[in-house]
PDB file of C-alpha atoms in Angstrom:
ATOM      1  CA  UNK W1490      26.295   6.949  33.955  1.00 56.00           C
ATOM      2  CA  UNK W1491      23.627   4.128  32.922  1.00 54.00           C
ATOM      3  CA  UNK W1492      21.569   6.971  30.516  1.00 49.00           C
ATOM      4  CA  UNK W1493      24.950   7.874  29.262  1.00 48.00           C
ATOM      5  CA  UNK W1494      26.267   4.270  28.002  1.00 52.00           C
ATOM      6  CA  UNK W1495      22.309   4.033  26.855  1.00 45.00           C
ATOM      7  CA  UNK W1496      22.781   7.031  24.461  1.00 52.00           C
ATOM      8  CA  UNK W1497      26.388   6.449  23.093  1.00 50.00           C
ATOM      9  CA  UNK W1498      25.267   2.749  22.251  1.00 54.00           C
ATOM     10  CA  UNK W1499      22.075   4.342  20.307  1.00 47.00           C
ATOM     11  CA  UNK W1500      23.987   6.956  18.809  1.00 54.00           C
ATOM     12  CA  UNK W1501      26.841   4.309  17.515  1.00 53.00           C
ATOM     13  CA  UNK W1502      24.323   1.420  16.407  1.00 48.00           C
ATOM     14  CA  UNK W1503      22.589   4.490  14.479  1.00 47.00           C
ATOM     15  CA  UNK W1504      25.260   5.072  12.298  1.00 47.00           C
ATOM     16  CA  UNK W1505      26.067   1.651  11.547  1.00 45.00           C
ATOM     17  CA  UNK W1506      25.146   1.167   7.647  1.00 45.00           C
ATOM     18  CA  UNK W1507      22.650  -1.567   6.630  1.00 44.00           C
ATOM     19  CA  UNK W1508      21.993  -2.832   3.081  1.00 47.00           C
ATOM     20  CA  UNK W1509      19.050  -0.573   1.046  1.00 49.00           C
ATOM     21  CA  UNK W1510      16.385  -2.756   1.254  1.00 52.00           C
ATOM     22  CA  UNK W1511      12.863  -1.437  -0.705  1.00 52.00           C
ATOM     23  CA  UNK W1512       9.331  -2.569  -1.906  1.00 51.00           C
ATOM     24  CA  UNK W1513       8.006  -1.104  -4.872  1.00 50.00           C
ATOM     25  CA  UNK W1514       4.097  -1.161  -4.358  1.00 44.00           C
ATOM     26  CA  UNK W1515       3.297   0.295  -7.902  1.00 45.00           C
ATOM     27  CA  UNK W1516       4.418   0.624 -11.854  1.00 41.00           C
ATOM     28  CA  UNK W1517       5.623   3.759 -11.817  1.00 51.00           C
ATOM     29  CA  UNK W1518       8.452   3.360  -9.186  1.00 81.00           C
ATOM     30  CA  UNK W1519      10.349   1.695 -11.655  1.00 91.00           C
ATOM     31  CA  UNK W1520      12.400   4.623 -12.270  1.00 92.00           C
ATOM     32  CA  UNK W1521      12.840   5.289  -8.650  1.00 93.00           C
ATOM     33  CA  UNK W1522      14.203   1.753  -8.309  1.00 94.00           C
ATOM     34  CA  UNK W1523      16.464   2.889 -11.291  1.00 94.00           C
ATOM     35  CA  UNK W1524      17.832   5.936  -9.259  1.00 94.00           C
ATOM     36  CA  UNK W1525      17.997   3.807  -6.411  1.00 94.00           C
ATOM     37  CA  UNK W1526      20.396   1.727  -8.005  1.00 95.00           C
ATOM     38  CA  UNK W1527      22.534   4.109  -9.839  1.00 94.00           C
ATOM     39  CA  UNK W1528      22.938   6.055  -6.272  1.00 94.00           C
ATOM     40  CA  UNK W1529      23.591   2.662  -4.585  1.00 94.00           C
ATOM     41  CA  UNK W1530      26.413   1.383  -7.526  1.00 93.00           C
ATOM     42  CA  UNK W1531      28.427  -0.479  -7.617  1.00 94.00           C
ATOM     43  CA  UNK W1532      26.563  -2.362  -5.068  1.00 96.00           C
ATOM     44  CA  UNK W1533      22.496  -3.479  -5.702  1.00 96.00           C
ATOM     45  CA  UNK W1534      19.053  -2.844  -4.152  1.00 95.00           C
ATOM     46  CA  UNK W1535      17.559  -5.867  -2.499  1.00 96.00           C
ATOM     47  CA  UNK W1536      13.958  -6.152  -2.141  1.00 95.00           C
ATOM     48  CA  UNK W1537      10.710  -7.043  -3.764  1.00 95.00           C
ATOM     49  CA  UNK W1538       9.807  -5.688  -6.907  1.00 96.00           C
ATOM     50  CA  UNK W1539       6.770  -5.358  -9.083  1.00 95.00           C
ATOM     51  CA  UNK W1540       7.486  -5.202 -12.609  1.00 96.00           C
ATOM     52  CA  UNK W1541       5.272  -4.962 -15.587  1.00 95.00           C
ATOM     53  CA  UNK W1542       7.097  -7.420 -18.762  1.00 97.00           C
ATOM     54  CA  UNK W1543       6.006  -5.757 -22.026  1.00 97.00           C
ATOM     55  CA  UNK W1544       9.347  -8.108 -23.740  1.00 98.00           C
ATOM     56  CA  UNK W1545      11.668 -10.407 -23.295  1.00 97.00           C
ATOM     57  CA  UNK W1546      15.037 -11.447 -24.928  1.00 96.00           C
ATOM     58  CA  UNK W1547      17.272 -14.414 -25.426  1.00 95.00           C
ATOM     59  CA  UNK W1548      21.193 -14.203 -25.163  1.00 92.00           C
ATOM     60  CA  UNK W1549      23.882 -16.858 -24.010  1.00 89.00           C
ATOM     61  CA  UNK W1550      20.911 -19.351 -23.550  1.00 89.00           C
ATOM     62  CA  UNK W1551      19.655 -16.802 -20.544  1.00 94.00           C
ATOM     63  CA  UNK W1552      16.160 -14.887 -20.696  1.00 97.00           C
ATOM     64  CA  UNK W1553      15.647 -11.469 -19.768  1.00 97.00           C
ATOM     65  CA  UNK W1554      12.165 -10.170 -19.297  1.00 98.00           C
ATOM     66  CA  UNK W1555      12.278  -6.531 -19.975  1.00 98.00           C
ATOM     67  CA  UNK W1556       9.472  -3.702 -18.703  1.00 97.00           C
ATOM     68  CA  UNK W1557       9.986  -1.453 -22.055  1.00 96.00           C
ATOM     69  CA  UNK W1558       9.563  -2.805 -25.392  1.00 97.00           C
ATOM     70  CA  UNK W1559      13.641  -1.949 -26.056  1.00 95.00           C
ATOM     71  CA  UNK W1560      15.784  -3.362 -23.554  1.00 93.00           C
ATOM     72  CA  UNK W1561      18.171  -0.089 -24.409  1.00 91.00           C
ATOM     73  CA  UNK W1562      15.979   2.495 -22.812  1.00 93.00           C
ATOM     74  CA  UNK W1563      16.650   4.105 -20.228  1.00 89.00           C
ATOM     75  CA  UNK W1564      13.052   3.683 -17.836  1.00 94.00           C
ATOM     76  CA  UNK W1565      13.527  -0.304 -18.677  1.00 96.00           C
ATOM     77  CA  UNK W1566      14.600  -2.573 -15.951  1.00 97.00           C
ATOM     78  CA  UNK W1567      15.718  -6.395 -16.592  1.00 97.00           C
ATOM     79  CA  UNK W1568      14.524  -9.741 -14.915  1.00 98.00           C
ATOM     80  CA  UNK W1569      17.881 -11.800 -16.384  1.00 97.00           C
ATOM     81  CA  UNK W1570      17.095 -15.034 -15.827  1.00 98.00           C
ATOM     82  CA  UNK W1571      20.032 -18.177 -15.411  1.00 97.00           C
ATOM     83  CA  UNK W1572      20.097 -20.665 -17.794  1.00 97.00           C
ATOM     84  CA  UNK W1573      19.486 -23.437 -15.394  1.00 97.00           C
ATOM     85  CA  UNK W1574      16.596 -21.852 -13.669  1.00 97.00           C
ATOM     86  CA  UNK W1575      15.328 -21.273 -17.758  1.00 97.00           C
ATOM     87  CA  UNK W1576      15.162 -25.186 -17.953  1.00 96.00           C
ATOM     88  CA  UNK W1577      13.659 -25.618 -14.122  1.00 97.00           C
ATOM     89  CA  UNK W1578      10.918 -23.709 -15.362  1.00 97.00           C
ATOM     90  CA  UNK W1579       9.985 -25.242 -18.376  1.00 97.00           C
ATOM     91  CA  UNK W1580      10.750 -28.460 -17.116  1.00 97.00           C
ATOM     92  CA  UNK W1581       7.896 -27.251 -14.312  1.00 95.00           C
ATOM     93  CA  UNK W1582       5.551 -25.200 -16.573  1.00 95.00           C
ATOM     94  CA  UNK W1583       6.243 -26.631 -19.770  1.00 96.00           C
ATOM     95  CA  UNK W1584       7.086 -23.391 -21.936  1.00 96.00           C
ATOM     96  CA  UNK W1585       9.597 -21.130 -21.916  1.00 96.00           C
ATOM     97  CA  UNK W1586       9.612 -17.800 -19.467  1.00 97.00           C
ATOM     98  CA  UNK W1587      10.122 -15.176 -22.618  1.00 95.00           C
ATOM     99  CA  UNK W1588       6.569 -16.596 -24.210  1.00 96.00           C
ATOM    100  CA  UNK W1589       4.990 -17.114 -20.206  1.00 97.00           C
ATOM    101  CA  UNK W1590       5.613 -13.851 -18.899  1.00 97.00           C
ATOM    102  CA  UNK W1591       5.203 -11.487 -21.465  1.00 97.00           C
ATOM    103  CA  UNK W1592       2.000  -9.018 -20.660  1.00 97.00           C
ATOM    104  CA  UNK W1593       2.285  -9.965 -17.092  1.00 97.00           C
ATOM    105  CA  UNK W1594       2.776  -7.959 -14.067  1.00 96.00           C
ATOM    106  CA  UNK W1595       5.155 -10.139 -12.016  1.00 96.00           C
ATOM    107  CA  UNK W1596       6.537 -10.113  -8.216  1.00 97.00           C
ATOM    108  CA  UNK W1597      10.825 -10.857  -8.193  1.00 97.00           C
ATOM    109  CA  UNK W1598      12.596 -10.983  -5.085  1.00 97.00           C
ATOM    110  CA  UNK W1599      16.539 -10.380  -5.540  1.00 97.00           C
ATOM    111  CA  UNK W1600      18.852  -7.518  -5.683  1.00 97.00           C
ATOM    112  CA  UNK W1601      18.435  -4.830  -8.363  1.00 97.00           C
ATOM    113  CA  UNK W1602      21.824  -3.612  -9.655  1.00 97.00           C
ATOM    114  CA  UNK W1603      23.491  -0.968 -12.326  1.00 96.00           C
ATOM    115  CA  UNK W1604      25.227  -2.915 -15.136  1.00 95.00           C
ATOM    116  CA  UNK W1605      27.169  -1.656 -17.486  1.00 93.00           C
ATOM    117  CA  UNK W1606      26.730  -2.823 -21.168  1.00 91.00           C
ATOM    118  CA  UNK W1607      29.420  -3.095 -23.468  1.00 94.00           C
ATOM    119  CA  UNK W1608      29.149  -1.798 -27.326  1.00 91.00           C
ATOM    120  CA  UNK W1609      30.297  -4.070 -29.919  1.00 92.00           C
ATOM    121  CA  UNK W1610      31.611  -3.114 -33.241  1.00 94.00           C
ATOM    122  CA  UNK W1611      32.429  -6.134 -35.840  1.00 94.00           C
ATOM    123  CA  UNK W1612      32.953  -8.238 -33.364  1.00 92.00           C
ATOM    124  CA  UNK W1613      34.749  -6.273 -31.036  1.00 95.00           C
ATOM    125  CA  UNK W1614      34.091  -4.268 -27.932  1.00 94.00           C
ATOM    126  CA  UNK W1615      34.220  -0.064 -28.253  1.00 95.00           C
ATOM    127  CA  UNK W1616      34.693   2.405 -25.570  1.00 95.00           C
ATOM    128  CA  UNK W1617      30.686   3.413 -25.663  1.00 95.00           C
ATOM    129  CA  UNK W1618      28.598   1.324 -23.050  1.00 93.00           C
ATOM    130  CA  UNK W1619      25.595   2.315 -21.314  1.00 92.00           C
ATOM    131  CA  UNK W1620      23.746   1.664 -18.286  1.00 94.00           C
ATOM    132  CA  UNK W1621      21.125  -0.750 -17.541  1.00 95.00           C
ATOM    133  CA  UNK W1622      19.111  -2.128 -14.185  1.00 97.00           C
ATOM    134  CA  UNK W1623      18.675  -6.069 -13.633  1.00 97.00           C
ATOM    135  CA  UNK W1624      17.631  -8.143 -11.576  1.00 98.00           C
ATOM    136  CA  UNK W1625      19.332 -11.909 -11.462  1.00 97.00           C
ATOM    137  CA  UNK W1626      16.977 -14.798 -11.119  1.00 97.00           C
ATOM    138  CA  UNK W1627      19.108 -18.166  -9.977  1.00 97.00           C
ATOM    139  CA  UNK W1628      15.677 -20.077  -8.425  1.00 97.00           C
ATOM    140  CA  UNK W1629      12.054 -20.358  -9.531  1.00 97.00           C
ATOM    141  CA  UNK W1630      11.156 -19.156  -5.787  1.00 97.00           C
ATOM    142  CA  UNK W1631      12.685 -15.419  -6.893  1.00 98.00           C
ATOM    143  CA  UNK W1632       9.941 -14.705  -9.472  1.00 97.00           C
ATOM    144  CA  UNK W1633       5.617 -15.314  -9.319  1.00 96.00           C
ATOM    145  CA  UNK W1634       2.894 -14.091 -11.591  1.00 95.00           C
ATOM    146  CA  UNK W1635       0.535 -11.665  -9.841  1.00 94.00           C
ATOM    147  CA  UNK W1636      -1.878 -11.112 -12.760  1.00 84.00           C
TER     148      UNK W1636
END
């Protein structure tokens, strides 16, 4: 009877789900992190990522560091980074992320997630979006330089 209670408790706590959690180790495993997150959507990835930023955009007073050189394609993956945690770190480091980070390989802890982005059209948002991975940076302690 003991064995028996044993196994059904191993059996149940096995298919209890848990959060994906992943480290990417390498470059190229950006677009698995991509798949990851499109087969994971609407909910994220959480883990520790190493990225490669090759650009970086301003919108809404927010930076996004970006591993293509077009934020639109589809093997790019965006480090969106709050406002407030923009003016922590040039408060701290005295320039701004988008000019700091640019040609770096960086290390972000957070959750990777599918977005959808909206087209606009004079103004006004169309029925066209498309699809794009980010990663939300709220603290300074979510994102270090590695080379």
């Amino acid at each position: 009877m003991k064995y028996f209670i044993l196994i059904s408790i191993l059996i149940i706590s096995g298919c209890t789900s848990t959060p994906k959690v992943i480290s990417n180790s390498d470059i190229t495993s950006t677009m698995n992190l991509i798949a990851l997150t499109e087969e994971a959507a609407p909910a994220g990835i959480k883990g520790v990522f190493k990225l490669s930023i090759k650009a970086a955009g301003i919108q809404n007073s927010g930076i996004y560091l970006n591993t293509e050189l077009d934020y639109r394609d589809r093997r790019n993956v965006s480090v969106a980074i709050h406002p407030r945690t923009v003016n922590a770190f040039i408060k701290k480091y005295g320039t701004s992320p988008d000019l700091y980070f640019i040609n770096k390989t960086i290390e972000v802890t957070g959750e990777a997630k599918r977005m959808i982005i909206d087209f606009y059209a004079m103004g006004k948002k169309t029925e066209k979006y498309y699809f794009q991975t980010h990663i939300n940076i709220t603290s300074l302690d979510q994102i270090k330089v590695l080379d």
